[in-house]
Coordinates of C-alpha atoms and ligand atoms in Angstrom, one line a residue:
M1 CA -17.9 -4.4 82.7
K2 CA -16.5 -1.6 84.6
T3 CA -12.8 -1.1 83.7
I4 CA -10.1 1.4 85.1
H5 CA -11.5 3.6 81.9
H6 CA -14.9 4.6 83.8
F7 CA -12.7 5.8 86.6
D8 CA -10.8 9.4 86.9
F9 CA -8.0 8.6 89.4
N10 CA -6.6 12.0 90.0
S11 CA -5.8 12.1 93.5
K12 CA -6.7 9.1 94.6
K13 CA -4.7 5.5 95.5
A14 CA -5.6 2.3 93.5
L15 CA -4.8 -1.0 95.1
I16 CA -3.6 -2.7 92.0
R17 CA -4.0 -7.0 92.4
V18 CA -1.3 -7.7 89.6
D19 CA 0.4 -10.8 88.3
F20 CA 4.0 -10.5 88.8
N21 CA 4.4 -14.2 89.4
V22 CA 7.7 -13.8 87.3
P23 CA 10.0 -16.4 86.7
L24 CA 13.7 -15.8 88.5
N25 CA 17.3 -17.2 87.6
D26 CA 19.8 -18.6 90.5
E27 CA 20.8 -14.9 91.3
L28 CA 17.2 -13.9 91.6
K29 CA 17.0 -12.0 88.8
V30 CA 13.9 -11.6 86.2
T31 CA 14.2 -13.9 83.5
D32 CA 11.2 -13.4 81.9
A33 CA 9.2 -9.7 82.5
T34 CA 6.4 -10.2 80.0
R35 CA 3.5 -10.3 83.0
I36 CA 5.2 -6.9 84.1
E37 CA 4.9 -5.4 81.0
A38 CA 1.1 -6.7 80.4
A39 CA 0.1 -4.8 83.1
K40 CA 1.7 -1.5 82.0
P41 CA -1.1 -0.1 80.5
T42 CA -3.1 0.0 83.6
I43 CA -0.4 1.3 85.5
I44 CA 0.1 4.3 83.4
K45 CA -3.8 4.9 82.8
I46 CA -3.5 5.5 86.7
L47 CA -0.2 7.6 87.0
E48 CA -1.5 9.6 84.1
D49 CA -4.8 10.2 85.8
G50 CA -2.7 11.9 88.5
G51 CA -3.4 8.6 90.9
S52 CA -0.9 6.7 92.7
C53 CA -0.5 2.8 92.7
V54 CA -0.3 -0.1 95.6
L55 CA 0.7 -3.0 93.8
M56 CA -0.3 -6.5 95.0
S57 CA 1.1 -9.8 93.9
H58 CA 2.3 -13.3 95.0
L59 CA 5.4 -14.8 93.7
G60 CA 5.7 -18.5 93.6
R61 CA 4.7 -21.0 96.9
P62 CA 6.6 -19.7 100.0
K63 CA 6.1 -21.7 103.1
G64 CA 5.7 -18.5 105.7
V65 CA 8.3 -15.5 104.9
Q66 CA 11.1 -17.0 102.7
D67 CA 13.7 -14.8 101.3
E68 CA 13.7 -16.4 97.7
F69 CA 10.5 -15.4 97.7
S70 CA 10.4 -11.6 98.3
L71 CA 9.1 -9.2 95.5
K72 CA 12.0 -7.1 96.2
H73 CA 13.8 -8.6 93.9
I74 CA 11.5 -7.8 91.2
V75 CA 11.3 -3.6 91.7
N76 CA 14.2 -3.3 89.6
T77 CA 12.4 -4.7 86.7
I78 CA 9.6 -3.1 87.3
E79 CA 11.2 0.4 87.5
D80 CA 13.1 -0.4 84.0
V81 CA 9.3 -1.3 82.9
I82 CA 7.3 1.2 83.8
G83 CA 10.2 4.0 84.0
V84 CA 9.0 5.3 87.3
D85 CA 10.5 4.5 91.0
V86 CA 9.0 1.9 93.1
Q87 CA 8.9 2.3 96.7
F88 CA 8.7 -1.2 98.8
A89 CA 6.9 -2.1 101.8
E90 CA 8.2 -4.9 103.7
N91 CA 4.5 -6.5 104.6
C92 CA 1.3 -6.4 102.6
V93 CA -0.7 -5.3 105.6
G94 CA -0.4 -4.0 108.8
E95 CA 1.8 -0.7 110.2
V96 CA 4.7 -1.1 107.4
A97 CA 1.9 -1.7 104.7
E98 CA -0.4 1.3 105.9
A99 CA 2.3 3.6 106.8
A100 CA 4.2 3.5 103.2
V101 CA 0.5 4.1 101.6
A102 CA 0.3 6.9 103.8
N103 CA 3.4 8.5 102.4
L104 CA 2.5 8.0 99.3
E105 CA 2.0 10.8 96.7
D106 CA 0.4 11.1 93.4
G107 CA 2.4 10.0 90.7
Q108 CA 4.0 7.3 92.7
I109 CA 3.8 3.4 93.2
L110 CA 4.3 1.0 95.8
L111 CA 5.0 -2.7 95.4
L112 CA 3.7 -4.6 99.0
E113 CA 5.9 -7.6 100.1
N114 CA 4.4 -11.0 98.8
L115 CA 0.8 -11.8 99.3
R116 CA 1.0 -15.7 100.2
F117 CA 4.1 -15.0 103.1
H118 CA 0.4 -14.7 104.9
E119 CA -1.1 -18.4 104.6
E120 CA -4.7 -15.9 104.7
E121 CA -4.3 -14.9 101.3
K122 CA -4.8 -18.5 99.6
K123 CA -7.5 -19.0 102.3
G124 CA -9.2 -16.1 101.4
D125 CA -9.5 -15.0 105.1
P126 CA -12.1 -12.1 105.1
N127 CA -9.9 -10.2 108.1
F128 CA -6.8 -10.6 105.8
A129 CA -8.8 -8.8 103.1
E130 CA -10.3 -5.9 105.2
Q131 CA -6.4 -5.2 106.3
L132 CA -5.8 -4.9 102.3
S133 CA -8.9 -3.2 101.4
K134 CA -7.0 -0.5 103.6
L135 CA -4.6 0.5 101.4
G136 CA -6.5 1.8 98.7
D137 CA -9.6 4.0 97.4
I138 CA -10.3 1.9 94.4
Y139 CA -9.7 -1.8 93.6
V140 CA -8.6 -2.7 90.4
N141 CA -8.0 -6.6 89.8
D142 CA -5.3 -6.7 86.6
A143 CA -4.8 -10.7 87.0
F144 CA -6.2 -12.8 85.4
G145 CA -3.6 -15.8 86.0
T146 CA -5.0 -16.0 89.4
A147 CA -8.5 -15.1 88.3
H148 CA -9.8 -18.4 89.0
R149 CA -8.8 -18.5 92.4
A150 CA -10.7 -16.9 95.2
H151 CA -7.9 -15.7 97.5
A152 CA -8.0 -12.7 99.7
S153 CA -6.7 -10.7 97.2
T154 CA -8.1 -11.4 94.0
S155 CA -11.9 -12.0 94.8
V156 CA -13.0 -11.2 98.6
V157 CA -11.1 -8.1 98.9
A158 CA -13.3 -6.6 96.0
S159 CA -16.7 -6.8 98.7
Y160 CA -14.8 -4.1 100.7
F161 CA -15.2 -1.4 97.9
G162 CA -18.5 -0.8 97.4
E163 CA -19.1 0.5 94.1
N164 CA -15.1 1.5 94.0
K165 CA -14.1 -1.3 91.9
C166 CA -12.9 -2.4 88.5
F167 CA -10.9 -4.4 85.9
G168 CA -7.5 -3.5 84.9
S169 CA -7.0 -3.1 81.1
L170 CA -5.2 -7.1 81.0
L171 CA -8.1 -8.2 83.0
A172 CA -10.7 -6.2 80.7
K173 CA -9.0 -7.6 77.8
E174 CA -8.7 -11.1 78.4
I175 CA -12.9 -11.0 79.6
E176 CA -13.3 -9.7 76.0
S177 CA -11.6 -11.7 73.6
I178 CA -13.0 -15.0 75.5
G179 CA -16.8 -13.5 75.4
K180 CA -16.1 -12.8 71.6
V181 CA -15.4 -16.8 71.1
M182 CA -18.1 -18.1 73.6
A183 CA -20.6 -15.8 73.4
S184 CA -20.9 -13.4 70.8
G185 CA -18.2 -14.7 68.1
E186 CA -18.9 -14.0 64.4
K187 CA -19.5 -17.3 62.9
P188 CA -18.6 -19.6 62.0
V189 CA -16.8 -20.5 65.1
T190 CA -13.6 -23.1 65.1
A191 CA -12.2 -24.1 68.1
I192 CA -9.1 -26.2 67.7
L193 CA -8.3 -28.5 70.6
G194 CA -5.1 -30.4 70.9
G195 CA -2.6 -31.2 73.4
A196 CA -2.1 -34.5 75.0
K197 CA -4.8 -36.3 76.5
V198 CA -8.5 -36.3 76.1
S199 CA -9.0 -36.6 79.9
S200 CA -7.8 -32.9 80.5
K201 CA -10.2 -31.1 77.9
I202 CA -13.1 -33.4 78.4
T203 CA -15.1 -30.3 79.9
I204 CA -14.0 -27.8 77.5
I205 CA -15.2 -30.0 74.6
E206 CA -18.6 -30.8 76.1
N207 CA -19.1 -26.6 77.2
I208 CA -18.0 -25.9 73.5
L209 CA -20.3 -28.1 71.7
D210 CA -22.8 -25.4 72.4
K211 CA -21.1 -22.4 71.3
V212 CA -19.0 -23.3 68.0
D213 CA -19.9 -24.8 64.5
H214 CA -16.5 -26.9 64.4
V215 CA -14.1 -28.3 66.5
I216 CA -10.8 -29.4 65.2
I217 CA -8.8 -32.2 67.1
G218 CA -5.5 -32.8 66.9
G219 CA -2.5 -33.8 69.3
G220 CA -2.2 -37.0 71.4
M221 CA -6.3 -37.0 72.1
T222 CA -6.9 -37.7 68.6
F223 CA -5.8 -41.6 69.3
T224 CA -8.8 -42.1 71.6
F225 CA -11.5 -40.8 69.3
I226 CA -9.9 -43.0 66.1
K227 CA -9.7 -46.1 68.4
A228 CA -13.4 -45.6 69.8
L229 CA -14.5 -45.0 65.6
G230 CA -12.5 -48.4 64.9
G231 CA -9.2 -47.4 63.7
Q232 CA -5.6 -49.0 64.3
I233 CA -3.5 -46.9 66.3
G234 CA -0.3 -48.6 66.9
N235 CA 1.4 -48.1 69.9
S236 CA -0.3 -44.1 70.3
L237 CA -1.6 -42.4 73.3
V238 CA -4.4 -43.6 74.2
E239 CA -7.0 -43.7 77.1
D240 CA -8.9 -46.5 76.9
E241 CA -11.3 -45.6 79.4
Y242 CA -12.8 -42.2 77.7
L243 CA -13.2 -44.5 74.5
A244 CA -17.1 -44.6 75.2
L245 CA -16.9 -40.9 76.1
A246 CA -15.2 -40.0 72.9
K247 CA -17.8 -41.9 70.9
T248 CA -20.7 -40.3 72.5
I249 CA -18.6 -36.4 72.1
L250 CA -18.6 -37.8 68.6
E251 CA -22.7 -37.9 68.4
K252 CA -23.8 -35.5 70.9
A253 CA -21.7 -33.2 67.9
K254 CA -23.7 -34.8 65.6
T255 CA -27.2 -33.5 66.6
K256 CA -26.0 -30.2 67.6
G257 CA -25.2 -29.8 64.2
V258 CA -20.8 -29.2 65.3
E259 CA -18.9 -30.5 62.6
I260 CA -15.4 -32.4 64.2
H261 CA -13.0 -33.0 62.2
L262 CA -9.8 -35.6 62.7
P263 CA -6.9 -36.1 61.5
V264 CA -6.9 -37.9 58.2
D265 CA -3.1 -38.8 58.1
A266 CA -0.5 -38.9 60.7
V267 CA 3.5 -38.5 61.2
I268 CA 4.0 -42.1 62.9
A269 CA 7.8 -42.6 64.4
D270 CA 9.0 -45.5 66.2
N271 CA 9.9 -44.2 69.1
F272 CA 9.7 -40.8 70.6
S273 CA 12.5 -39.0 69.7
N274 CA 14.0 -36.2 66.8
D275 CA 15.9 -39.2 65.2
A276 CA 13.2 -41.8 65.3
N277 CA 12.5 -43.4 61.6
T278 CA 8.8 -41.9 60.7
Q279 CA 6.2 -42.5 57.7
I280 CA 3.3 -40.7 56.7
V281 CA 0.0 -43.0 57.1
D282 CA -3.6 -43.2 57.3
T283 CA -4.9 -42.5 60.8
T284 CA -6.8 -45.0 61.2
K285 CA -3.8 -47.4 59.5
I286 CA -1.3 -47.1 62.3
P287 CA 1.0 -50.3 62.2
D288 CA 2.0 -51.8 65.9
G289 CA 5.1 -50.7 67.3
W290 CA 4.7 -47.1 66.0
M291 CA 2.7 -44.2 67.3
G292 CA 1.2 -41.1 65.9
L293 CA 3.4 -38.0 67.2
D294 CA 1.9 -35.1 64.7
V295 CA -0.5 -34.7 62.0
G296 CA 0.4 -35.0 57.9
P297 CA 0.3 -33.2 55.4
E298 CA -3.1 -33.9 53.8
T299 CA -4.9 -33.2 57.7
S300 CA -2.7 -29.7 57.7
V301 CA -4.4 -29.1 53.8
K302 CA -7.7 -30.1 55.7
F303 CA -7.6 -28.2 58.7
A304 CA -6.2 -25.2 56.7
A305 CA -9.7 -24.9 54.5
V306 CA -12.0 -24.7 57.6
L307 CA -9.7 -22.1 59.0
A308 CA -9.9 -20.1 56.1
K309 CA -14.0 -19.8 56.3
S310 CA -13.6 -19.2 60.0
K311 CA -14.8 -16.2 61.3
T312 CA -13.9 -16.7 65.1
I313 CA -11.0 -19.1 66.1
L314 CA -10.1 -20.2 69.2
W315 CA -6.8 -22.1 69.9
N316 CA -6.1 -24.5 72.6
G317 CA -3.2 -27.2 72.5
P318 CA -0.7 -28.6 69.8
L319 CA -1.6 -30.7 67.0
G320 CA 1.8 -32.5 67.9
V321 CA 4.8 -33.2 69.7
F322 CA 5.7 -29.8 68.5
E323 CA 8.9 -29.5 71.3
L324 CA 10.8 -31.7 68.7
E325 CA 11.3 -30.6 65.1
A326 CA 10.6 -33.6 63.9
F327 CA 6.7 -33.2 64.9
S328 CA 6.1 -29.8 64.6
K329 CA 5.2 -29.2 60.7
G330 CA 1.8 -29.6 62.1
T331 CA 1.3 -27.5 64.5
I332 CA 3.8 -24.8 62.6
A333 CA 0.8 -25.1 59.7
L334 CA -2.4 -24.8 61.7
G335 CA -0.4 -21.2 63.3
N336 CA 0.3 -20.5 59.9
A337 CA -3.2 -21.0 58.8
I338 CA -5.1 -19.0 62.2
V339 CA -2.5 -16.3 61.5
A340 CA -4.0 -16.0 57.2
A341 CA -7.7 -16.5 58.9
T342 CA -6.7 -13.5 60.8
E343 CA -5.3 -11.4 58.0
N344 CA -8.8 -11.9 56.2
G345 CA -10.7 -10.7 58.9
A346 CA -11.1 -13.7 61.6
F347 CA -10.4 -12.6 65.5
S348 CA -8.3 -15.7 66.7
L349 CA -7.7 -16.1 70.5
V350 CA -4.9 -18.3 71.5
G351 CA -5.1 -19.8 75.5
G352 CA -4.3 -22.1 77.5
G353 CA -0.8 -24.4 78.4
D354 CA 1.3 -25.3 75.0
S355 CA -0.5 -23.6 72.2
V356 CA 0.7 -20.0 73.8
A357 CA 4.2 -21.5 74.2
A358 CA 4.1 -23.0 70.2
A359 CA 2.5 -19.5 69.1
K360 CA 5.6 -18.0 71.5
Q361 CA 8.2 -20.2 69.7
F362 CA 7.1 -20.4 66.0
G363 CA 6.8 -16.2 66.4
L364 CA 3.2 -16.2 65.7
S365 CA 2.2 -14.5 68.9
E366 CA 2.0 -11.0 67.5
K367 CA 0.1 -12.3 64.3
V368 CA -3.1 -13.6 66.0
S369 CA -5.2 -11.4 67.5
Y370 CA -5.6 -12.1 71.2
V371 CA -3.0 -14.2 73.3
S372 CA -4.2 -15.0 76.5
T373 CA -2.1 -14.9 79.6
G374 CA -3.6 -17.2 82.3
G375 CA -3.2 -21.0 81.9
G376 CA -5.4 -22.2 84.3
A377 CA -8.0 -19.5 84.7
M378 CA -8.3 -19.4 80.3
L379 CA -9.1 -23.3 81.1
E380 CA -11.9 -22.7 83.3
S381 CA -13.3 -20.0 81.5
L382 CA -13.6 -22.1 78.7
E383 CA -15.0 -24.7 80.9
G384 CA -17.7 -22.7 81.4
K385 CA -16.8 -21.9 84.9
V386 CA -17.9 -18.4 86.3
L387 CA -14.2 -17.0 87.9
P388 CA -14.3 -15.5 91.3
G389 CA -11.9 -12.7 90.5
I390 CA -14.6 -11.7 88.0
A391 CA -17.3 -12.5 89.8
A392 CA -16.2 -10.4 92.4
I393 CA -16.0 -7.3 90.5
L394 CA -19.0 -7.8 88.8
N395 CA -21.1 -8.3 92.0
Ligands
AMP401 P1 -1.6 -29.8 76.7 O1 -0.7 -29.5 77.8 O2 -2.7 -31.4 77.2 O3 -2.0 -29.1 76.0 O4 -0.3 -31.2 76.2 C1 0.4 -30.3 75.0 C2 1.9 -31.5 75.1 O5 0.8 -32.5 74.1 C3 2.8 -31.2 74.6 O6 4.1 -31.4 75.6 C4 2.8 -32.1 73.7 O7 4.2 -32.4 72.9 C5 2.3 -33.2 73.6 N1 1.4 -34.0 72.7 C6 1.1 -33.1 71.6 N2 0.8 -34.1 70.3 C7 0.8 -35.5 71.0 C8 1.1 -37.0 70.5 N3 0.5 -36.9 69.4 N4 1.4 -37.9 71.3 C9 1.8 -37.9 72.7 N5 1.9 -36.4 72.6 C10 1.8 -35.0 72.1

């Protein structure tokens, strides 16, 4: 895997695809600079080598050129995060961009205008990609958040750089972390799958059955499995059209020697709110009118025991409705068990959607081995898909 550390950027212009799709408030100020901070190591390495950085990104979903989606609004934040002045080109291709690049000196940073102001970007248009390719000597992809898209700047552009292309630090770390779980994870490997629905995780479950030793299931999808096994689930979330598939998955797991751990008790509620009446019951005996919204304490102890003996852990999806305090305990307990396993030497990866939000909310992000930055890209990796942004560098 070729990364920025295989290149000396001295006197070179690096064309870097970053993911600066950051949230802006009504005054068009950046409210969360995490994605800019994530690209800092790559930018700093190139500047310290004596090279310059041409940064390209998309922001939001503009329809043509729309001022509120201009990347000029984030220039000050990049300057604050990196500590270097940032020049801005009002177009990402053509004369304006080419002149700005020609004037760029070693040690300097140039930010190009929003790639998605041109519809050719999302279409993966080769002519547009060729125009982008004129703006640097070495192409660096450091945008995991868009690595699952075959867009001009994320994949097509790479073909114009021959051998002069590589992964930035952030993308390299993402690829390594996923590889540690899916390909070379120290055994036992445990995947925790939570969240709302079975339907959105089916491909992941099927793919990981070949790669893991344990699967912990939680969240709303629990109840499709419990019902498939003949349990009473009351008014809990269920996808009846997936009952047969849930059964097949349980059987497949058995033949592959994978242990599936389902919650044994649940926190049930008589409505979907923090001040609902609640009880803790056996997951297979939920009365009508009640729904399971979190795992119960016995389940938390059981899951923690599985995690304590795991050497590699993947966490995708909360175990309950963690946004409501009354149903957050199971997810917090799980997070703490992952942290404890990590302290004992396990590798833990938190990735995809709401588990990342939960880890942040409960202050666990710094205590696990790696928190992924790319929602959709992470999910597609777990589904076993080859991401176009990664393939383009490897080819
Ligand atoms: P996902 O995007 O699939 O990871 O789903 C995350 C969502 O699942 C969160 O918003 C949780 O509130 C929700 N969720 C977790 N457990 C349950 C449950 N038992 N019933 C309904 N929704 C749940």
